[in-house]
JSON list of C-alpha atoms in Angstrom, two decimals:
[
{"chain": "O", "resi": 14, "resn": "ARG", "atom": "CA", "xyz": [-0.08, -0.02, -0.03]},
{"chain": "O", "resi": 15, "resn": "ILE", "atom": "CA", "xyz": [1.06, 3.69, -0.63]},
{"chain": "O", "resi": 16, "resn": "ALA", "atom": "CA", "xyz": [0.09, 6.61, 1.39]},
{"chain": "O", "resi": 17, "resn": "HIS", "atom": "CA", "xyz": [-0.59, 9.36, -0.94]},
{"chain": "O", "resi": 18, "resn": "ARG", "atom": "CA", "xyz": [-0.18, 12.13, 1.68]},
{"chain": "O", "resi": 19, "resn": "ASP", "atom": "CA", "xyz": [-2.08, 14.95, -0.15]},
{"chain": "O", "resi": 20, "resn": "VAL", "atom": "CA", "xyz": [-5.66, 13.51, -1.21]},
{"chain": "O", "resi": 21, "resn": "ALA", "atom": "CA", "xyz": [-7.55, 16.58, -1.95]},
{"chain": "O", "resi": 22, "resn": "ALA", "atom": "CA", "xyz": [-9.52, 18.22, -4.70]},
{"chain": "O", "resi": 23, "resn": "ARG", "atom": "CA", "xyz": [-6.68, 20.15, -6.05]},
{"chain": "O", "resi": 24, "resn": "ASN", "atom": "CA", "xyz": [-4.85, 16.86, -7.04]},
{"chain": "O", "resi": 25, "resn": "VAL", "atom": "CA", "xyz": [-7.77, 14.98, -8.84]},
{"chain": "O", "resi": 26, "resn": "LEU", "atom": "CA", "xyz": [-7.79, 15.14, -12.60]},
{"chain": "O", "resi": 27, "resn": "ILE", "atom": "CA", "xyz": [-10.83, 14.08, -14.65]},
{"chain": "O", "resi": 28, "resn": "THR", "atom": "CA", "xyz": [-10.15, 12.25, -17.85]},
{"chain": "O", "resi": 29, "resn": "ALA", "atom": "CA", "xyz": [-12.37, 12.72, -21.24]},
{"chain": "O", "resi": 30, "resn": "ASP", "atom": "CA", "xyz": [-14.18, 9.61, -20.15]},
{"chain": "O", "resi": 31, "resn": "ASP", "atom": "CA", "xyz": [-15.12, 11.01, -16.78]},
{"chain": "O", "resi": 32, "resn": "VAL", "atom": "CA", "xyz": [-12.54, 9.09, -14.66]},
{"chain": "O", "resi": 33, "resn": "ALA", "atom": "CA", "xyz": [-11.15, 10.65, -11.68]},
{"chain": "O", "resi": 34, "resn": "LYS", "atom": "CA", "xyz": [-7.36, 10.13, -11.30]},
{"chain": "O", "resi": 35, "resn": "LEU", "atom": "CA", "xyz": [-5.33, 11.16, -8.20]},
{"chain": "O", "resi": 36, "resn": "ALA", "atom": "CA", "xyz": [-2.43, 12.97, -9.20]},
{"chain": "O", "resi": 37, "resn": "ASP", "atom": "CA", "xyz": [0.38, 14.69, -7.04]},
{"chain": "O", "resi": 38, "resn": "PHE", "atom": "CA", "xyz": [1.41, 18.15, -7.71]},
{"chain": "O", "resi": 39, "resn": "GLY", "atom": "CA", "xyz": [3.79, 18.46, -4.93]},
{"chain": "O", "resi": 40, "resn": "LEU", "atom": "CA", "xyz": [6.14, 20.99, -6.92]},
{"chain": "O", "resi": 41, "resn": "ALA", "atom": "CA", "xyz": [3.10, 23.41, -7.14]},
{"chain": "O", "resi": 42, "resn": "ARG", "atom": "CA", "xyz": [2.54, 23.59, -3.41]},
{"chain": "O", "resi": 43, "resn": "ASP", "atom": "CA", "xyz": [3.74, 27.28, -3.18]},
{"chain": "O", "resi": 44, "resn": "VAL", "atom": "CA", "xyz": [0.64, 28.38, -5.09]},
{"chain": "O", "resi": 45, "resn": "TYR", "atom": "CA", "xyz": [-1.51, 27.11, -2.04]},
{"chain": "O", "resi": 46, "resn": "ALA", "atom": "CA", "xyz": [0.96, 28.53, 0.60]},
{"chain": "O", "resi": 47, "resn": "THR", "atom": "CA", "xyz": [-1.58, 30.89, 1.95]},
{"chain": "O", "resi": 48, "resn": "THR", "atom": "CA", "xyz": [-4.72, 29.23, 2.23]},
{"chain": "O", "resi": 49, "resn": "GLN", "atom": "CA", "xyz": [-4.20, 25.54, 1.70]},
{"chain": "O", "resi": 50, "resn": "TYR", "atom": "CA", "xyz": [-0.77, 24.59, 3.22]},
{"chain": "O", "resi": 51, "resn": "VAL", "atom": "CA", "xyz": [0.47, 26.08, 6.53]},
{"chain": "O", "resi": 52, "resn": "ARG", "atom": "CA", "xyz": [4.22, 26.37, 7.55]},
{"chain": "O", "resi": 53, "resn": "ALA", "atom": "CA", "xyz": [5.16, 24.12, 10.34]},
{"chain": "O", "resi": 54, "resn": "ASN", "atom": "CA", "xyz": [8.61, 23.43, 11.84]},
{"chain": "O", "resi": 55, "resn": "ARG", "atom": "CA", "xyz": [8.72, 19.86, 13.26]},
{"chain": "O", "resi": 56, "resn": "SER", "atom": "CA", "xyz": [11.95, 18.28, 14.48]},
{"chain": "O", "resi": 57, "resn": "GLY", "atom": "CA", "xyz": [13.86, 21.35, 13.14]},
{"chain": "O", "resi": 58, "resn": "VAL", "atom": "CA", "xyz": [12.51, 20.88, 9.59]},
{"chain": "O", "resi": 59, "resn": "ASP", "atom": "CA", "xyz": [10.40, 23.60, 8.02]},
{"chain": "O", "resi": 60, "resn": "GLU", "atom": "CA", "xyz": [7.60, 22.34, 6.16]},
{"chain": "O", "resi": 61, "resn": "LEU", "atom": "CA", "xyz": [4.29, 23.23, 4.24]},
{"chain": "O", "resi": 62, "resn": "LEU", "atom": "CA", "xyz": [1.45, 21.03, 5.36]},
{"chain": "O", "resi": 63, "resn": "PRO", "atom": "CA", "xyz": [-2.03, 20.81, 4.10]},
{"chain": "O", "resi": 64, "resn": "LEU", "atom": "CA", "xyz": [-3.25, 20.74, 7.66]},
{"chain": "O", "resi": 65, "resn": "LYS", "atom": "CA", "xyz": [-6.96, 20.89, 6.94]},
{"chain": "O", "resi": 66, "resn": "TRP", "atom": "CA", "xyz": [-6.82, 17.45, 4.89]},
{"chain": "O", "resi": 67, "resn": "MET", "atom": "CA", "xyz": [-4.65, 15.79, 7.36]},
{"chain": "O", "resi": 68, "resn": "ALA", "atom": "CA", "xyz": [-5.79, 13.30, 10.16]},
{"chain": "O", "resi": 69, "resn": "LEU", "atom": "CA", "xyz": [-4.42, 14.26, 13.71]},
{"chain": "O", "resi": 70, "resn": "GLU", "atom": "CA", "xyz": [-2.22, 11.57, 13.98]},
{"chain": "O", "resi": 71, "resn": "SER", "atom": "CA", "xyz": [-0.31, 12.80, 10.95]},
{"chain": "O", "resi": 72, "resn": "ILE", "atom": "CA", "xyz": [-0.23, 16.40, 12.17]},
{"chain": "O", "resi": 73, "resn": "GLU", "atom": "CA", "xyz": [1.10, 15.24, 15.40]},
{"chain": "O", "resi": 74, "resn": "THR", "atom": "CA", "xyz": [3.72, 12.52, 14.23]},
{"chain": "O", "resi": 75, "resn": "GLY", "atom": "CA", "xyz": [4.49, 13.40, 10.73]},
{"chain": "O", "resi": 76, "resn": "GLU", "atom": "CA", "xyz": [3.72, 9.77, 10.01]},
{"chain": "O", "resi": 77, "resn": "TYR", "atom": "CA", "xyz": [1.23, 9.10, 7.06]},
{"chain": "O", "resi": 78, "resn": "THR", "atom": "CA", "xyz": [-0.84, 5.74, 6.48]},
{"chain": "O", "resi": 79, "resn": "CYS", "atom": "CA", "xyz": [-3.50, 4.38, 4.27]},
{"chain": "O", "resi": 80, "resn": "GLU", "atom": "CA", "xyz": [-5.81, 5.23, 7.24]},
{"chain": "O", "resi": 81, "resn": "SER", "atom": "CA", "xyz": [-4.50, 8.96, 7.15]},
{"chain": "O", "resi": 82, "resn": "ASP", "atom": "CA", "xyz": [-5.12, 9.11, 3.53]},
{"chain": "O", "resi": 83, "resn": "VAL", "atom": "CA", "xyz": [-8.76, 7.89, 4.36]},
{"chain": "O", "resi": 84, "resn": "TRP", "atom": "CA", "xyz": [-9.18, 10.74, 6.65]},
{"chain": "O", "resi": 85, "resn": "SER", "atom": "CA", "xyz": [-8.06, 13.03, 3.69]},
{"chain": "O", "resi": 86, "resn": "PHE", "atom": "CA", "xyz": [-10.42, 11.35, 1.33]},
{"chain": "O", "resi": 87, "resn": "GLY", "atom": "CA", "xyz": [-13.14, 12.13, 3.86]},
{"chain": "O", "resi": 88, "resn": "VAL", "atom": "CA", "xyz": [-12.10, 16.06, 3.37]},
{"chain": "O", "resi": 89, "resn": "LEU", "atom": "CA", "xyz": [-12.24, 15.67, -0.51]},
{"chain": "O", "resi": 90, "resn": "LEU", "atom": "CA", "xyz": [-15.76, 14.18, -0.21]},
{"chain": "O", "resi": 91, "resn": "TRP", "atom": "CA", "xyz": [-16.58, 17.41, 1.84]},
{"chain": "O", "resi": 92, "resn": "GLU", "atom": "CA", "xyz": [-15.13, 19.60, -0.95]},
{"chain": "O", "resi": 93, "resn": "ILE", "atom": "CA", "xyz": [-17.13, 17.64, -3.53]},
{"chain": "O", "resi": 94, "resn": "ALA", "atom": "CA", "xyz": [-20.51, 18.27, -1.60]},
{"chain": "O", "resi": 95, "resn": "THR", "atom": "CA", "xyz": [-19.61, 22.06, -1.11]},
{"chain": "O", "resi": 96, "resn": "LEU", "atom": "CA", "xyz": [-18.49, 22.35, -4.89]},
{"chain": "O", "resi": 97, "resn": "GLY", "atom": "CA", "xyz": [-15.03, 23.04, -4.10]},
{"chain": "O", "resi": 98, "resn": "LYS", "atom": "CA", "xyz": [-15.13, 25.34, -1.04]},
{"chain": "O", "resi": 99, "resn": "ASP", "atom": "CA", "xyz": [-12.21, 25.63, 1.25]},
{"chain": "O", "resi": 100, "resn": "PRO", "atom": "CA", "xyz": [-12.52, 23.23, 4.25]},
{"chain": "O", "resi": 101, "resn": "CYS", "atom": "CA", "xyz": [-13.77, 25.16, 7.24]},
{"chain": "O", "resi": 102, "resn": "TYR", "atom": "CA", "xyz": [-13.22, 23.99, 10.91]},
{"chain": "O", "resi": 103, "resn": "ASP", "atom": "CA", "xyz": [-14.98, 25.55, 13.80]},
{"chain": "O", "resi": 104, "resn": "GLY", "atom": "CA", "xyz": [-16.29, 28.39, 11.22]},
{"chain": "O", "resi": 105, "resn": "ARG", "atom": "CA", "xyz": [-12.66, 29.17, 10.24]},
{"chain": "O", "resi": 106, "resn": "THR", "atom": "CA", "xyz": [-10.78, 28.35, 7.00]},
{"chain": "O", "resi": 107, "resn": "GLN", "atom": "CA", "xyz": [-7.57, 29.91, 8.24]},
{"chain": "O", "resi": 108, "resn": "LEU", "atom": "CA", "xyz": [-6.07, 27.91, 11.10]},
{"chain": "O", "resi": 109, "resn": "SER", "atom": "CA", "xyz": [-2.59, 27.67, 12.72]},
{"chain": "O", "resi": 110, "resn": "PHE", "atom": "CA", "xyz": [-0.72, 24.39, 13.37]},
{"chain": "O", "resi": 111, "resn": "LEU", "atom": "CA", "xyz": [-1.69, 24.36, 17.06]},
{"chain": "O", "resi": 112, "resn": "GLN", "atom": "CA", "xyz": [-5.20, 25.67, 16.49]},
{"chain": "O", "resi": 113, "resn": "MET", "atom": "CA", "xyz": [-5.80, 22.87, 14.21]},
{"chain": "O", "resi": 114, "resn": "VAL", "atom": "CA", "xyz": [-4.42, 20.23, 16.67]},
{"chain": "O", "resi": 115, "resn": "GLY", "atom": "CA", "xyz": [-6.72, 21.79, 19.43]},
{"chain": "O", "resi": 116, "resn": "ILE", "atom": "CA", "xyz": [-9.81, 21.67, 17.19]},
{"chain": "O", "resi": 117, "resn": "LEU", "atom": "CA", "xyz": [-9.10, 17.90, 16.30]},
{"chain": "O", "resi": 118, "resn": "ARG", "atom": "CA", "xyz": [-8.53, 16.99, 19.86]},
{"chain": "O", "resi": 119, "resn": "GLN", "atom": "CA", "xyz": [-11.70, 18.33, 20.92]},
{"chain": "O", "resi": 120, "resn": "GLY", "atom": "CA", "xyz": [-13.51, 16.19, 18.34]},
{"chain": "O", "resi": 121, "resn": "ILE", "atom": "CA", "xyz": [-14.49, 19.05, 16.29]},
{"chain": "O", "resi": 122, "resn": "ARG", "atom": "CA", "xyz": [-15.24, 18.21, 12.65]},
{"chain": "O", "resi": 123, "resn": "MET", "atom": "CA", "xyz": [-16.52, 19.91, 9.60]},
{"chain": "O", "resi": 124, "resn": "LYS", "atom": "CA", "xyz": [-20.31, 20.39, 9.47]},
{"chain": "O", "resi": 125, "resn": "ARG", "atom": "CA", "xyz": [-22.62, 18.81, 7.05]},
{"chain": "O", "resi": 126, "resn": "PRO", "atom": "CA", "xyz": [-22.82, 20.72, 3.81]},
{"chain": "O", "resi": 127, "resn": "PRO", "atom": "CA", "xyz": [-26.15, 22.33, 2.81]},
{"chain": "O", "resi": 128, "resn": "GLY", "atom": "CA", "xyz": [-27.69, 19.79, 0.46]},
{"chain": "O", "resi": 129, "resn": "CYS", "atom": "CA", "xyz": [-25.37, 16.94, 1.29]},
{"chain": "O", "resi": 130, "resn": "PRO", "atom": "CA", "xyz": [-27.13, 13.56, 1.96]},
{"chain": "O", "resi": 131, "resn": "GLU", "atom": "CA", "xyz": [-27.01, 12.23, 5.43]},
{"chain": "O", "resi": 132, "resn": "ASP", "atom": "CA", "xyz": [-25.54, 8.93, 4.29]},
{"chain": "O", "resi": 133, "resn": "LEU", "atom": "CA", "xyz": [-22.83, 10.69, 2.51]},
{"chain": "O", "resi": 134, "resn": "TYR", "atom": "CA", "xyz": [-22.22, 12.90, 5.45]},
{"chain": "O", "resi": 135, "resn": "ARG", "atom": "CA", "xyz": [-22.14, 9.76, 7.87]},
{"chain": "O", "resi": 136, "resn": "LEU", "atom": "CA", "xyz": [-19.62, 8.48, 5.49]},
{"chain": "O", "resi": 137, "resn": "MET", "atom": "CA", "xyz": [-17.37, 11.54, 5.82]},
{"chain": "O", "resi": 138, "resn": "ARG", "atom": "CA", "xyz": [-17.53, 11.36, 9.52]},
{"chain": "O", "resi": 139, "resn": "ALA", "atom": "CA", "xyz": [-16.41, 7.75, 9.52]},
{"chain": "O", "resi": 140, "resn": "CYS", "atom": "CA", "xyz": [-13.49, 8.74, 7.51]},
{"chain": "O", "resi": 141, "resn": "TRP", "atom": "CA", "xyz": [-12.76, 11.38, 10.42]},
{"chain": "O", "resi": 142, "resn": "ARG", "atom": "CA", "xyz": [-12.82, 8.85, 13.40]},
{"chain": "O", "resi": 143, "resn": "ASP", "atom": "CA", "xyz": [-10.09, 9.52, 15.82]},
{"chain": "O", "resi": 144, "resn": "VAL", "atom": "CA", "xyz": [-8.84, 5.96, 15.82]},
{"chain": "O", "resi": 145, "resn": "PRO", "atom": "CA", "xyz": [-7.37, 5.13, 12.58]},
{"chain": "O", "resi": 146, "resn": "ALA", "atom": "CA", "xyz": [-8.04, 1.51, 12.75]},
{"chain": "O", "resi": 147, "resn": "THR", "atom": "CA", "xyz": [-11.87, 2.24, 12.80]},
{"chain": "O", "resi": 148, "resn": "ARG", "atom": "CA", "xyz": [-11.92, 4.09, 9.73]},
{"chain": "O", "resi": 149, "resn": "PRO", "atom": "CA", "xyz": [-13.38, 2.68, 6.58]},
{"chain": "O", "resi": 150, "resn": "THR", "atom": "CA", "xyz": [-10.83, 0.72, 4.34]},
{"chain": "O", "resi": 151, "resn": "PRO", "atom": "CA", "xyz": [-10.41, 2.11, 0.73]},
{"chain": "O", "resi": 152, "resn": "GLU", "atom": "CA", "xyz": [-12.26, -1.08, -0.45]},
{"chain": "O", "resi": 153, "resn": "GLY", "atom": "CA", "xyz": [-15.13, -0.24, 2.26]},
{"chain": "O", "resi": 154, "resn": "LEU", "atom": "CA", "xyz": [-15.46, 3.38, 0.89]},
{"chain": "O", "resi": 155, "resn": "GLU", "atom": "CA", "xyz": [-15.69, 2.11, -2.64]},
{"chain": "O", "resi": 156, "resn": "LYS", "atom": "CA", "xyz": [-18.40, -0.32, -1.87]},
{"chain": "O", "resi": 157, "resn": "ARG", "atom": "CA", "xyz": [-20.50, 2.39, 0.46]},
{"chain": "O", "resi": 158, "resn": "LEU", "atom": "CA", "xyz": [-19.97, 4.95, -2.28]},
{"chain": "O", "resi": 159, "resn": "MET", "atom": "CA", "xyz": [-21.34, 2.53, -4.97]},
{"chain": "O", "resi": 160, "resn": "GLN", "atom": "CA", "xyz": [-24.50, 2.05, -2.58]},
{"chain": "O", "resi": 161, "resn": "LEU", "atom": "CA", "xyz": [-25.34, 5.73, -2.16]}
]
């Protein structure tokens, strides 16, 4: 398994046949530096992080897993349901590293988008569970999405 580390709408390409492809525009990160990436210094390393798409365990430890990508996929679903709005936690789109950690530790998650079916929002919430092992698997996500 591979951890992508940056699952977000900005990295999804749609083919002529309407097939979504997950890409990685890591070299273009500076374009998003003001709203989508937050500068953080972990272990003496200065880096730009897509905090609003990251699972708490990845923010705190710098480790990325399939389960942390599932969290990010939940944020991608939220982006789709809002027609591309910037992720918003606790009414704010601009959050520092410490603010984001505090919000996630309190269990605060993004609100259900207007017009979003309850089943889809439940799936997003499942992606954002605190315990990584309790999040849906990619295969489980595919199955549940096909049922919506």
